[in-house]
mmCIF file of C-alpha atoms and ligand atoms in Angstrom:
data_model
loop_
_atom_site.group_PDB
_atom_site.id
_atom_site.type_symbol
_atom_site.label_atom_id
_atom_site.label_comp_id
_atom_site.label_asym_id
_atom_site.label_seq_id
_atom_site.Cartn_x
_atom_site.Cartn_y
_atom_site.Cartn_z
ATOM 1 C CA GLY A 616 147.355 39.440 71.720
ATOM 2 C CA GLY A 617 146.760 42.350 73.652
ATOM 3 C CA VAL A 618 150.348 43.631 72.304
ATOM 4 C CA SER A 619 150.703 46.855 70.296
ATOM 5 C CA SER A 620 150.918 45.867 66.500
ATOM 6 C CA PRO A 621 153.527 47.682 64.733
ATOM 7 C CA ARG A 622 151.076 47.763 61.495
ATOM 8 C CA PRO A 623 148.027 49.760 62.824
ATOM 9 C CA GLY A 624 144.454 47.825 62.021
ATOM 10 C CA ILE A 625 143.232 50.639 59.301
ATOM 11 C CA LYS A 626 142.748 49.026 55.866
ATOM 12 C CA ILE A 627 141.992 50.977 52.756
ATOM 13 C CA LYS A 628 138.007 50.638 52.140
ATOM 14 C CA VAL A 629 136.288 50.154 48.902
ATOM 15 C CA VAL A 630 133.253 52.022 47.883
ATOM 16 C CA CYS A 631 131.405 51.423 44.334
ATOM 17 C CA ARG A 632 128.941 53.623 43.060
ATOM 18 C CA VAL A 633 127.005 52.813 39.751
ATOM 19 C CA ARG A 634 125.974 55.876 37.308
ATOM 20 C CA PRO A 635 122.591 56.374 35.549
ATOM 21 C CA PHE A 636 121.913 55.722 32.163
ATOM 22 C CA LEU A 637 122.750 58.529 29.948
ATOM 23 C CA LYS A 638 120.807 59.851 27.514
ATOM 24 C CA GLY A 639 120.725 57.756 24.229
ATOM 25 C CA GLU A 640 122.128 54.604 26.324
ATOM 26 C CA GLU A 641 120.475 51.461 25.793
ATOM 27 C CA GLN A 642 118.948 51.005 28.976
ATOM 28 C CA ASP A 643 120.409 47.467 29.369
ATOM 29 C CA ASN A 644 121.208 46.635 32.927
ATOM 30 C CA SER A 645 124.204 44.703 33.775
ATOM 31 C CA VAL A 646 124.537 45.383 37.728
ATOM 32 C CA GLN A 647 121.816 45.030 40.691
ATOM 33 C CA VAL A 648 122.732 46.983 43.675
ATOM 34 C CA ASN A 649 121.594 46.178 46.866
ATOM 35 C CA HIS A 650 122.063 49.550 49.143
ATOM 36 C CA ALA A 651 121.256 47.981 52.445
ATOM 37 C CA GLU A 652 123.550 45.030 51.905
ATOM 38 C CA ARG A 653 126.362 46.952 50.582
ATOM 39 C CA SER A 654 127.142 44.795 47.609
ATOM 40 C CA LEU A 655 126.164 44.136 43.943
ATOM 41 C CA VAL A 656 125.506 40.963 41.582
ATOM 42 C CA VAL A 657 126.483 41.068 38.378
ATOM 43 C CA VAL A 658 125.272 38.723 35.383
ATOM 44 C CA ASN A 659 127.994 37.143 33.588
ATOM 45 C CA GLN A 660 127.436 38.288 29.822
ATOM 46 C CA ARG A 661 129.198 34.926 28.432
ATOM 47 C CA ASN A 662 127.480 32.481 31.022
ATOM 48 C CA PRO A 663 124.281 33.883 32.293
ATOM 49 C CA SER A 664 123.841 31.196 34.614
ATOM 50 C CA GLU A 665 126.577 32.581 36.556
ATOM 51 C CA VAL A 666 125.973 35.213 38.690
ATOM 52 C CA LEU A 667 128.228 37.234 40.956
ATOM 53 C CA LYS A 668 128.248 38.804 43.777
ATOM 54 C CA TYR A 669 130.544 41.667 45.213
ATOM 55 C CA SER A 670 130.587 42.942 48.986
ATOM 56 C CA PHE A 671 131.903 46.513 49.444
ATOM 57 C CA ASP A 672 132.155 48.809 52.786
ATOM 58 C CA ASN A 673 129.475 50.889 50.625
ATOM 59 C CA CYS A 674 127.689 50.441 47.467
ATOM 60 C CA TYR A 675 125.588 52.629 46.054
ATOM 61 C CA ASP A 676 123.199 52.764 42.793
ATOM 62 C CA SER A 677 122.540 55.667 40.085
ATOM 63 C CA GLN A 678 119.898 57.135 42.586
ATOM 64 C CA ALA A 679 122.707 58.219 44.997
ATOM 65 C CA THR A 680 123.283 61.978 45.161
ATOM 66 C CA GLN A 681 126.578 63.360 45.775
ATOM 67 C CA GLU A 682 125.697 64.851 48.752
ATOM 68 C CA GLU A 683 124.900 61.674 50.236
ATOM 69 C CA ILE A 684 127.975 59.925 48.864
ATOM 70 C CA PHE A 685 130.250 63.112 50.670
ATOM 71 C CA THR A 686 128.918 62.345 54.060
ATOM 72 C CA GLU A 687 128.859 59.102 54.305
ATOM 73 C CA ASN A 688 132.278 58.493 53.308
ATOM 74 C CA LEU A 689 134.488 61.695 53.155
ATOM 75 C CA VAL A 690 132.837 63.255 56.477
ATOM 76 C CA PRO A 691 134.606 60.761 58.847
ATOM 77 C CA LEU A 692 138.156 61.233 56.837
ATOM 78 C CA LEU A 693 138.101 64.830 57.133
ATOM 79 C CA GLN A 694 137.660 64.358 60.686
ATOM 80 C CA GLU A 695 140.756 62.389 60.746
ATOM 81 C CA VAL A 696 142.352 64.783 58.537
ATOM 82 C CA CYS A 697 141.810 67.585 61.058
ATOM 83 C CA ARG A 698 143.300 65.372 63.667
ATOM 84 C CA GLY A 699 146.737 65.051 62.401
ATOM 85 C CA LEU A 700 146.032 62.042 59.835
ATOM 86 C CA ASP A 701 146.655 61.813 56.133
ATOM 87 C CA ALA A 702 143.859 60.390 53.754
ATOM 88 C CA THR A 703 143.965 59.173 50.398
ATOM 89 C CA VAL A 704 140.645 58.892 47.749
ATOM 90 C CA PHE A 705 141.066 57.359 44.676
ATOM 91 C CA CYS A 706 138.516 57.158 41.762
ATOM 92 C CA TYR A 707 138.640 53.952 39.724
ATOM 93 C CA GLY A 708 136.815 52.786 36.657
ATOM 94 C CA MET A 709 136.679 52.877 33.336
ATOM 95 C CA THR A 710 136.436 56.209 31.305
ATOM 96 C CA GLY A 711 132.840 56.996 30.644
ATOM 97 C CA ALA A 712 131.979 55.509 34.300
ATOM 98 C CA GLY A 713 131.683 58.639 36.865
ATOM 99 C CA LYS A 714 135.059 58.969 38.380
ATOM 100 C CA THR A 715 135.584 62.974 37.319
ATOM 101 C CA HIS A 716 131.602 63.158 38.321
ATOM 102 C CA THR A 717 132.068 61.856 41.406
ATOM 103 C CA ILE A 718 135.591 63.725 42.401
ATOM 104 C CA GLN A 719 134.771 66.831 40.904
ATOM 105 C CA GLY A 720 130.858 67.155 40.177
ATOM 106 C CA THR A 721 129.294 70.025 37.872
ATOM 107 C CA PRO A 722 128.340 73.120 39.463
ATOM 108 C CA ASP A 723 124.727 71.987 40.358
ATOM 109 C CA HIS A 724 126.033 68.700 41.858
ATOM 110 C CA PRO A 725 129.616 69.085 43.214
ATOM 111 C CA GLY A 726 131.751 66.321 44.197
ATOM 112 C CA LEU A 727 133.662 65.447 46.552
ATOM 113 C CA ILE A 728 136.750 68.132 45.970
ATOM 114 C CA PRO A 729 134.081 70.805 46.282
ATOM 115 C CA GLN A 730 132.270 69.469 49.190
ATOM 116 C CA SER A 731 135.583 68.617 51.437
ATOM 117 C CA MET A 732 136.957 71.917 50.388
ATOM 118 C CA LYS A 733 133.962 73.754 51.473
ATOM 119 C CA ALA A 734 133.437 71.599 54.928
ATOM 120 C CA ILE A 735 137.469 72.296 55.286
ATOM 121 C CA PHE A 736 136.698 76.149 55.412
ATOM 122 C CA GLN A 737 134.027 75.615 57.429
ATOM 123 C CA ARG A 738 135.967 74.083 60.197
ATOM 124 C CA GLN A 739 138.676 76.350 59.564
ATOM 125 C CA LYS A 740 136.312 79.290 60.492
ATOM 126 C CA GLU A 741 134.777 77.468 63.427
ATOM 127 C CA PHE A 742 138.229 77.055 65.031
ATOM 128 C CA LEU A 743 139.475 80.392 64.243
ATOM 129 C CA ALA A 744 136.111 81.651 66.233
ATOM 130 C CA LYS A 745 136.431 79.454 69.183
ATOM 131 C CA ALA A 746 140.243 80.149 70.465
ATOM 132 C CA THR A 747 140.507 80.641 74.179
ATOM 133 C CA PRO A 748 140.572 84.123 75.114
ATOM 134 C CA GLY A 749 143.815 85.839 74.806
ATOM 135 C CA THR A 750 145.064 83.289 72.295
ATOM 136 C CA SER A 751 144.969 82.764 68.762
ATOM 137 C CA ASN A 752 144.049 79.680 66.855
ATOM 138 C CA LYS A 753 145.534 78.777 63.212
ATOM 139 C CA PHE A 754 144.567 76.612 60.805
ATOM 140 C CA ASP A 755 146.536 76.938 57.358
ATOM 141 C CA ILE A 756 145.376 74.833 54.135
ATOM 142 C CA GLN A 757 147.787 74.964 51.248
ATOM 143 C CA VAL A 758 146.464 73.180 47.989
ATOM 144 C CA SER A 759 148.724 71.463 45.463
ATOM 145 C CA TYR A 760 147.558 69.458 42.067
ATOM 146 C CA MET A 761 149.581 67.280 39.465
ATOM 147 C CA GLU A 762 149.317 65.072 36.966
ATOM 148 C CA ILE A 763 150.935 61.914 36.311
ATOM 149 C CA TYR A 764 150.983 61.149 32.713
ATOM 150 C CA LYS A 765 153.111 57.924 31.076
ATOM 151 C CA GLU A 766 155.467 58.223 34.870
ATOM 152 C CA THR A 767 156.498 61.710 34.486
ATOM 153 C CA VAL A 768 154.741 63.952 37.098
ATOM 154 C CA PHE A 769 153.438 67.936 35.957
ATOM 155 C CA ASP A 770 152.876 70.635 38.182
ATOM 156 C CA LEU A 771 148.796 71.573 36.991
ATOM 157 C CA PHE A 772 149.122 75.189 38.638
ATOM 158 C CA LYS A 773 151.824 75.840 36.491
ATOM 159 C CA PRO A 774 151.325 76.562 32.694
ATOM 160 C CA ARG A 775 152.982 73.624 30.524
ATOM 161 C CA ASP A 776 156.356 74.865 28.984
ATOM 162 C CA PRO A 777 155.402 72.480 25.264
ATOM 163 C CA GLY A 778 158.727 71.583 25.195
ATOM 164 C CA MET A 779 158.516 70.290 29.001
ATOM 165 C CA LYS A 780 159.376 66.325 28.654
ATOM 166 C CA GLU A 781 161.064 65.849 31.886
ATOM 167 C CA GLY A 782 158.616 66.668 34.407
ATOM 168 C CA LEU A 783 158.973 67.381 38.171
ATOM 169 C CA MET A 784 161.642 65.034 40.037
ATOM 170 C CA VAL A 785 160.132 62.875 43.059
ATOM 171 C CA ARG A 786 163.098 62.913 45.485
ATOM 172 C CA GLU A 787 163.529 61.809 49.034
ATOM 173 C CA ASP A 788 164.701 64.238 51.749
ATOM 174 C CA ALA A 789 167.032 63.329 54.936
ATOM 175 C CA LYS A 790 164.093 61.848 56.824
ATOM 176 C CA ARG A 791 163.059 59.465 54.051
ATOM 177 C CA ASN A 792 160.198 61.297 53.141
ATOM 178 C CA VAL A 793 159.533 61.370 49.510
ATOM 179 C CA PHE A 794 158.531 64.935 47.545
ATOM 180 C CA VAL A 795 157.764 66.245 44.258
ATOM 181 C CA ALA A 796 160.389 68.389 43.938
ATOM 182 C CA GLY A 797 159.581 72.093 42.600
ATOM 183 C CA LEU A 798 155.717 71.285 43.005
ATOM 184 C CA GLU A 799 153.933 74.297 44.015
ATOM 185 C CA LYS A 800 152.239 74.671 47.182
ATOM 186 C CA LYS A 801 149.625 77.036 47.119
ATOM 187 C CA LYS A 802 148.095 79.092 50.494
ATOM 188 C CA ILE A 803 144.684 79.318 49.891
ATOM 189 C CA ILE A 804 142.217 81.403 52.129
ATOM 190 C CA SER A 805 138.744 80.877 50.910
ATOM 191 C CA LEU A 806 136.384 79.053 48.983
ATOM 192 C CA GLU A 807 136.311 81.153 46.060
ATOM 193 C CA GLN A 808 139.988 81.264 45.760
ATOM 194 C CA PHE A 809 139.959 77.703 45.809
ATOM 195 C CA GLU A 810 137.686 77.632 43.081
ATOM 196 C CA LEU A 811 139.176 80.002 40.889
ATOM 197 C CA GLU A 812 142.642 78.305 41.104
ATOM 198 C CA PHE A 813 141.262 74.810 40.381
ATOM 199 C CA THR A 814 138.615 75.512 37.610
ATOM 200 C CA LYS A 815 142.377 77.324 35.984
ATOM 201 C CA ALA A 816 144.353 74.268 36.839
ATOM 202 C CA CYS A 817 141.723 71.915 34.981
ATOM 203 C CA LYS A 818 141.939 74.066 32.285
ATOM 204 C CA ASN A 819 145.638 73.949 32.219
ATOM 205 C CA ARG A 820 145.208 70.024 31.851
ATOM 206 C CA ALA A 821 142.782 70.008 28.796
ATOM 207 C CA THR A 822 145.020 72.429 27.124
ATOM 208 C CA ALA A 823 148.291 70.863 27.710
ATOM 209 C CA ALA A 824 146.493 67.161 26.437
ATOM 210 C CA THR A 825 145.132 68.810 23.802
ATOM 211 C CA ARG A 826 148.460 70.286 22.327
ATOM 212 C CA LEU A 827 150.051 66.833 23.020
ATOM 213 C CA ASN A 828 147.546 64.884 21.565
ATOM 214 C CA GLN A 829 146.423 63.324 24.344
ATOM 215 C CA GLN A 830 143.226 62.661 26.179
ATOM 216 C CA SER A 831 143.097 63.570 30.242
ATOM 217 C CA SER A 832 141.805 60.411 30.702
ATOM 218 C CA ARG A 833 144.913 58.750 30.363
ATOM 219 C CA SER A 834 146.643 60.646 33.247
ATOM 220 C CA HIS A 835 146.163 60.711 37.022
ATOM 221 C CA ALA A 836 145.016 63.961 38.870
ATOM 222 C CA ILE A 837 146.139 64.306 42.427
ATOM 223 C CA LEU A 838 145.168 67.008 44.316
ATOM 224 C CA GLY A 839 146.644 67.666 47.712
ATOM 225 C CA VAL A 840 145.150 69.539 50.783
ATOM 226 C CA ASP A 841 147.600 70.352 53.560
ATOM 227 C CA ILE A 842 146.173 71.399 56.428
ATOM 228 C CA LYS A 843 148.104 72.780 59.518
ATOM 229 C CA ILE A 844 145.872 73.091 62.999
ATOM 230 C CA GLU A 845 147.675 75.240 65.826
ATOM 231 C CA ASP A 846 146.064 75.544 69.039
ATOM 232 C CA GLY A 847 146.519 78.849 70.844
ATOM 233 C CA ALA A 848 145.892 77.781 74.147
ATOM 234 C CA THR A 849 148.268 74.397 74.273
ATOM 235 C CA ASN A 850 150.364 75.262 71.137
ATOM 236 C CA LYS A 851 149.603 71.970 70.159
ATOM 237 C CA VAL A 852 150.300 71.316 66.070
ATOM 238 C CA PHE A 853 148.115 68.895 63.799
ATOM 239 C CA LYS A 854 148.895 68.539 60.519
ATOM 240 C CA GLY A 855 146.845 66.141 58.345
ATOM 241 C CA LYS A 856 147.005 66.017 54.535
ATOM 242 C CA LEU A 857 144.234 64.452 52.195
ATOM 243 C CA ASN A 858 144.761 63.204 48.494
ATOM 244 C CA LEU A 859 141.882 63.384 46.158
ATOM 245 C CA ILE A 860 142.804 61.219 43.011
ATOM 246 C CA ASP A 861 141.024 60.942 39.361
ATOM 247 C CA LEU A 862 142.603 57.940 38.165
ATOM 248 C CA ALA A 863 143.488 57.405 34.595
ATOM 249 C CA GLY A 864 141.062 55.084 32.735
ATOM 250 C CA SER A 865 140.937 51.547 33.713
ATOM 251 C CA GLU A 866 139.823 50.238 30.250
ATOM 252 C CA ASP A 867 142.344 47.889 28.084
ATOM 253 C CA ASN A 868 143.067 50.124 25.348
ATOM 254 C CA ARG A 869 144.926 47.317 23.553
ATOM 255 C CA ARG A 870 141.458 45.614 23.457
ATOM 256 C CA THR A 871 139.142 48.419 22.843
ATOM 257 C CA GLY A 872 141.487 48.728 19.845
ATOM 258 C CA ASN A 873 142.139 52.366 20.119
ATOM 259 C CA ASP A 874 144.280 53.824 17.128
ATOM 260 C CA ALA A 875 145.505 57.034 18.629
ATOM 261 C CA MET A 876 146.515 55.079 22.152
ATOM 262 C CA ARG A 877 150.439 54.435 21.567
ATOM 263 C CA LEU A 878 151.622 51.141 22.880
ATOM 264 C CA ASP A 879 153.797 53.223 25.579
ATOM 265 C CA GLU A 880 151.025 55.318 26.799
ATOM 266 C CA SER A 881 148.967 52.527 27.263
ATOM 267 C CA LYS A 882 151.630 50.228 29.354
ATOM 268 C CA ALA A 883 152.256 53.301 31.637
ATOM 269 C CA ILE A 884 148.420 53.218 32.486
ATOM 270 C CA ASN A 885 148.259 49.653 32.829
ATOM 271 C CA THR A 886 151.333 49.448 34.972
ATOM 272 C CA SER A 887 150.526 52.030 37.465
ATOM 273 C CA LEU A 888 147.134 50.787 38.218
ATOM 274 C CA LEU A 889 148.757 47.458 38.557
ATOM 275 C CA VAL A 890 150.784 48.730 40.669
ATOM 276 C CA LEU A 891 148.266 50.713 42.894
ATOM 277 C CA GLY A 892 146.098 47.574 42.967
ATOM 278 C CA LYS A 893 149.344 45.552 44.385
ATOM 279 C CA VAL A 894 149.901 48.251 46.604
ATOM 280 C CA VAL A 895 146.319 48.862 48.017
ATOM 281 C CA ASP A 896 146.169 44.403 48.324
ATOM 282 C CA ALA A 897 149.561 44.336 50.159
ATOM 283 C CA ILE A 898 148.423 47.079 52.685
ATOM 284 C CA ASN A 899 145.097 45.016 53.549
ATOM 285 C CA SER A 900 146.604 41.886 53.344
ATOM 286 C CA ARG A 901 148.913 43.145 55.962
ATOM 287 C CA ALA A 902 152.006 42.344 53.812
ATOM 288 C CA SER A 903 155.457 42.823 54.930
ATOM 289 C CA ARG A 904 156.060 44.530 51.705
ATOM 290 C CA ILE A 905 154.158 46.916 49.880
ATOM 291 C CA PRO A 906 155.891 47.883 46.537
ATOM 292 C CA TYR A 907 155.440 51.495 46.526
ATOM 293 C CA ARG A 908 158.354 51.908 44.392
ATOM 294 C CA ASP A 909 157.186 49.763 41.689
ATOM 295 C CA SER A 910 155.206 53.283 40.347
ATOM 296 C CA LYS A 911 155.521 57.124 40.479
ATOM 297 C CA MET A 912 152.326 57.608 42.065
ATOM 298 C CA THR A 913 152.305 55.289 45.066
ATOM 299 C CA ARG A 914 155.639 56.188 45.903
ATOM 300 C CA ILE A 915 154.814 60.154 45.741
ATOM 301 C CA LEU A 916 151.282 58.636 47.748
ATOM 302 C CA GLN A 917 153.876 56.308 49.813
ATOM 303 C CA SER A 918 153.557 58.673 53.363
ATOM 304 C CA SER A 919 149.731 59.069 52.823
ATOM 305 C CA LEU A 920 148.759 55.079 52.001
ATOM 306 C CA GLY A 921 149.260 52.765 54.485
ATOM 307 C CA GLY A 922 150.575 52.596 57.933
ATOM 308 C CA LYS A 923 148.629 55.131 60.059
ATOM 309 C CA SER A 924 146.829 56.768 56.984
ATOM 310 C CA LEU A 925 143.498 56.262 55.937
ATOM 311 C CA GLY A 926 142.517 54.988 52.453
ATOM 312 C CA MET A 927 139.258 54.922 50.082
ATOM 313 C CA MET A 928 138.739 53.548 46.770
ATOM 314 C CA PHE A 929 135.519 54.230 44.987
ATOM 315 C CA VAL A 930 134.921 52.192 42.069
ATOM 316 C CA ASN A 931 133.064 53.695 39.095
ATOM 317 C CA ILE A 932 130.793 51.651 37.217
ATOM 318 C CA ALA A 933 128.803 51.956 34.219
ATOM 319 C CA PRO A 934 125.992 49.994 34.171
ATOM 320 C CA ALA A 935 125.031 48.541 30.448
ATOM 321 C CA LYS A 936 125.555 45.397 29.393
ATOM 322 C CA LYS A 937 128.472 46.519 26.777
ATOM 323 C CA PHE A 938 130.593 47.677 29.344
ATOM 324 C CA PHE A 939 130.631 44.165 31.065
ATOM 325 C CA LEU A 940 133.863 43.742 30.394
ATOM 326 C CA GLU A 941 135.028 46.692 32.230
ATOM 327 C CA THR A 942 132.884 46.352 34.688
ATOM 328 C CA TYR A 943 133.980 42.598 35.358
ATOM 329 C CA GLN A 944 137.401 43.817 35.450
ATOM 330 C CA ALA A 945 136.835 47.124 37.697
ATOM 331 C CA LEU A 946 135.033 44.561 40.524
ATOM 332 C CA ASN A 947 137.603 42.426 40.410
ATOM 333 C CA PHE A 948 140.192 44.812 41.141
ATOM 334 C CA ALA A 949 138.027 46.167 43.910
ATOM 335 C CA THR A 950 137.408 43.121 45.134
ATOM 336 C CA LYS A 951 140.822 42.092 45.341
ATOM 337 C CA SER A 952 141.416 45.016 47.555
ATOM 338 C CA LYS A 953 138.385 44.308 49.587
ATOM 339 C CA GLU A 954 138.581 43.162 53.334
ATOM 340 C CA ILE A 955 139.266 39.477 52.992
HETATM 341 P P1 ADP B 2003 134.756 59.616 34.046
HETATM 342 O O1 ADP B 2003 135.381 60.956 34.510
HETATM 343 O O2 ADP B 2003 135.421 58.231 34.695
HETATM 344 O O3 ADP B 2003 135.796 58.755 32.405
HETATM 345 P P2 ADP B 2003 132.599 61.085 33.846
HETATM 346 O O4 ADP B 2003 132.484 61.424 35.152
HETATM 347 O O5 ADP B 2003 133.223 61.889 33.236
HETATM 348 O O6 ADP B 2003 133.357 59.728 33.634
HETATM 349 O O7 ADP B 2003 131.183 60.830 33.629
HETATM 350 C C1 ADP B 2003 130.649 60.486 32.253
HETATM 351 C C2 ADP B 2003 129.492 60.759 31.821
HETATM 352 O O8 ADP B 2003 128.318 60.409 32.691
HETATM 353 C C3 ADP B 2003 129.436 62.468 32.305
HETATM 354 O O9 ADP B 2003 128.479 62.988 31.185
HETATM 355 C C4 ADP B 2003 128.927 62.378 33.704
HETATM 356 O O10 ADP B 2003 128.226 64.081 33.733
HETATM 357 C C5 ADP B 2003 127.511 61.642 33.546
HETATM 358 N N1 ADP B 2003 127.786 60.734 35.085
HETATM 359 C C6 ADP B 2003 128.577 60.412 35.944
HETATM 360 N N2 ADP B 2003 128.212 59.765 37.048
HETATM 361 C C7 ADP B 2003 127.268 60.357 37.034
HETATM 362 C C8 ADP B 2003 125.870 60.763 38.458
HETATM 363 N N3 ADP B 2003 126.022 59.412 39.169
HETATM 364 N N4 ADP B 2003 124.946 60.860 38.077
HETATM 365 C C9 ADP B 2003 124.350 61.415 36.859
HETATM 366 N N5 ADP B 2003 125.577 62.008 35.586
HETATM 367 C C10 ADP B 2003 126.927 61.031 35.498
HETATM 368 MG MG1 MG B 2004 137.254 61.860 33.796
#
């Protein structure tokens, strides 16, 4: 002990969020959240005497507000990003469990993306205003937004060429940093501008998916926010990055018998989520080998996952009994990646 470890003691936190019942949904609950204890229990539908308990870094029931989720989990991360660290946040769960609600939200109930951007612009304003007299501070914000579908990367800020099958290339620079060649990074100067660009990109995503007869729930959407802060008095520069990721639905499409789902599509989703689970597991168990290279997404995120970077996995859960298998699978995915 006492010697600095080559791998800093940062783990990927796992946060569970159970959504409310939706209109028309039968109100038969399969999970019970204990917020104070940061845990939940679920009864095995096949064997009701078996009650399973899962512990998390945070656990929220259907009453939790978007503000609460943001303040308790994202604010501390943003603090570190502004000090020059990278942070990556995922939403995992079956389609309909509340991933997009958590990460994007609605105009009335903004999710993690709009709340984070608002907080970053607030911070920018304060930092620019408090420059030492005679010097000027800088605070640059750049945003990228990509989609990974069947191991192919697309830029959501650019209209999709219908004939485009190839996607963007993932490359490595001389310092072995992995990057997506040709991915646009937009300089963003206001929250209003961000909201316009982001809304446009989301429509782009939906349109491309419809044209190709896909569903956006079968791809991963990765919003990257690069922050560069320069202190005019000291000339110190801090570069941090925040990734906010809406993952493809974790349901097993072969089991649920979705005809429209082609086998290769289903395989690609299952493989990339499986690799993500293995990467998170390897980071949290301090494994010497982390299989970043086994999927496009983990390869792209390599520098923002593990090492000194901060990570957070939201596990979104639908409460109804009919989703028990999906819930059970998602909880096990998360607990595997939970601190042991
Ligand atoms: P996913 O992105 O995982 O497929 P969505 O975020 O689209 O799921 O959520 C499915 C439905 O449930 C949507 O109608 C959404 O508005 C609603 N919903 C999800 N989470 C919540 C929540 N915490 N509070 C209220 N409504 C929610
Ligand atoms: Mg969604």
